[in-house]
Amino acid sequence: QVQLVQSGAEAKKPGASVKLSCKASGYTFTDYAIHWVRQAPGQSLEWMGWINAGLGNTRYSQNFQDRVTFTRDSSASTAYLELSGLRSEDTATYYCARAIVATIGTEFDYWGQGSLVTVSS
Amino acid sequence: EVVLTQSPGTLSLSPGERATLSCRASRTISSSYLAWYQQKPGQAPRLLVYAASSRAAGIPDRFTGSGSGTDFTLTISRLEPEDFGVYYCQQCGGSPLSFGGGTKVEVK
């Protein structure tokens, strides 16, 4: 069965960076895209961007373009999100989600369990 | 950017009742690119409906999506205890992808 398993909770200080992982199983990793979505406490969902797990090309939301990097390790079926310059407003649960490789029509059929990132001095 | 506005913010209903959730887009989007998700506390969202009206795998037929243009609706015909939670619409018709603010369906 398809599973996306994310890395554990992180506590960071303002200005630091965080790198999260999302390990996929149950399907051919390189046939799909991985999107990243975050959710601040009590808030809605915010799309951050996506990576083509096969080719490695990326698309970032303008809200994060200068601070976020998506990578993947195809041999490990794992996608990564690195967010730099952390501030308190980045405190959120970060989700990875699977979608087809496309620029449109990309609903998310499987989600990771989420990784809580807390930014505090 | 397409802004999605969901209403009402909270829906207080009893099990067995019908729930009607609205999602309005700031501009016309193709119905092929509108999805609905359910989220329960402490859990990741779950895909319910894609392409406005197609149920995702394993989703019961009491969930029905409809609409076109700028107005979309998710209807839950008879609420089951496990249906209480927050529902989000999402447009996936172009970058940036966006979500609505959510409708909380709570027990009356």
Short mmCIF file of N, CA and C in Angstrom, two decimals, chain A residues 3 10 12 14 16 21-22 30 32-34 45 60 63 65-68 73 77 81 93 100 103 107 113 117 119:
data_model
loop_
_atom_site.label_atom_id
_atom_site.label_comp_id
_atom_site.label_asym_id
_atom_site.label_seq_id
_atom_site.Cartn_x
_atom_site.Cartn_y
_atom_site.Cartn_z
N GLN A 3 2.51 4.52 1.04
CA GLN A 3 2.77 5.19 2.31
C GLN A 3 3.80 6.29 2.11
N GLU A 10 10.74 18.80 14.97
CA GLU A 10 11.99 19.56 15.09
C GLU A 10 11.72 20.84 15.89
N LYS A 12 13.58 24.48 16.49
CA LYS A 12 14.66 25.29 15.94
C LYS A 12 14.60 26.72 16.49
N PRO A 14 15.17 30.86 15.82
CA PRO A 14 15.04 31.79 14.68
C PRO A 14 16.36 31.94 13.94
N ALA A 16 17.69 29.71 12.02
CA ALA A 16 18.24 28.38 11.69
C ALA A 16 17.58 27.81 10.45
N SER A 21 12.30 15.05 5.90
CA SER A 21 12.30 13.98 4.91
C SER A 21 10.92 13.35 4.78
N CYS A 22 10.70 12.72 3.64
CA CYS A 22 9.43 12.09 3.31
C CYS A 22 9.77 10.82 2.53
N THR A 30 9.60 7.41 -8.67
CA THR A 30 9.97 8.32 -9.75
C THR A 30 8.84 8.58 -10.75
N TYR A 32 5.93 9.83 -9.89
CA TYR A 32 5.04 10.83 -9.31
C TYR A 32 5.82 12.06 -8.85
N ALA A 33 5.04 13.05 -8.47
CA ALA A 33 5.57 14.26 -7.85
C ALA A 33 5.31 14.22 -6.35
N ILE A 34 6.14 14.93 -5.62
CA ILE A 34 5.89 15.15 -4.20
C ILE A 34 5.67 16.65 -3.99
N LEU A 45 -4.46 25.23 5.06
CA LEU A 45 -3.32 24.61 4.40
C LEU A 45 -2.68 25.59 3.43
N TYR A 60 8.45 26.26 -6.96
CA TYR A 60 8.23 26.79 -5.62
C TYR A 60 7.16 27.87 -5.64
N ASN A 63 5.87 32.55 -2.21
CA ASN A 63 5.95 32.88 -0.78
C ASN A 63 7.19 32.29 -0.11
N GLN A 65 10.01 31.03 -2.22
CA GLN A 65 10.99 30.79 -3.26
C GLN A 65 12.43 31.04 -2.83
N ASP A 66 12.65 32.05 -2.01
CA ASP A 66 14.03 32.39 -1.66
C ASP A 66 14.53 31.66 -0.42
N ARG A 67 13.70 30.83 0.19
CA ARG A 67 14.10 30.19 1.45
C ARG A 67 13.98 28.68 1.44
N VAL A 68 13.34 28.12 0.42
CA VAL A 68 13.05 26.69 0.44
C VAL A 68 13.77 25.96 -0.69
N ASP A 73 16.15 11.81 -3.24
CA ASP A 73 17.10 10.72 -3.41
C ASP A 73 16.30 9.56 -3.98
N SER A 77 14.00 6.52 -2.38
CA SER A 77 12.57 6.88 -2.49
C SER A 77 12.19 7.93 -1.46
N LEU A 81 12.69 18.47 2.17
CA LEU A 81 12.40 19.90 2.18
C LEU A 81 13.38 20.56 3.12
N THR A 93 2.92 22.43 11.01
CA THR A 93 3.10 21.05 10.60
C THR A 93 3.31 21.04 9.09
N ILE A 100 0.23 13.36 -9.32
CA ILE A 100 0.78 13.05 -10.64
C ILE A 100 1.75 14.14 -11.05
N THR A 103 1.45 20.13 -14.20
CA THR A 103 1.35 21.47 -13.64
C THR A 103 -0.08 21.81 -13.26
N GLU A 107 -4.38 16.97 -7.75
CA GLU A 107 -4.88 16.74 -6.40
C GLU A 107 -3.97 15.73 -5.70
N GLN A 113 2.27 11.82 7.34
CA GLN A 113 1.62 12.06 8.63
C GLN A 113 1.92 13.46 9.18
N VAL A 117 7.28 21.47 13.03
CA VAL A 117 8.45 22.31 13.21
C VAL A 117 8.06 23.47 14.11
N VAL A 119 9.49 26.89 15.91
CA VAL A 119 10.55 27.89 15.87
C VAL A 119 10.38 28.83 17.04
#
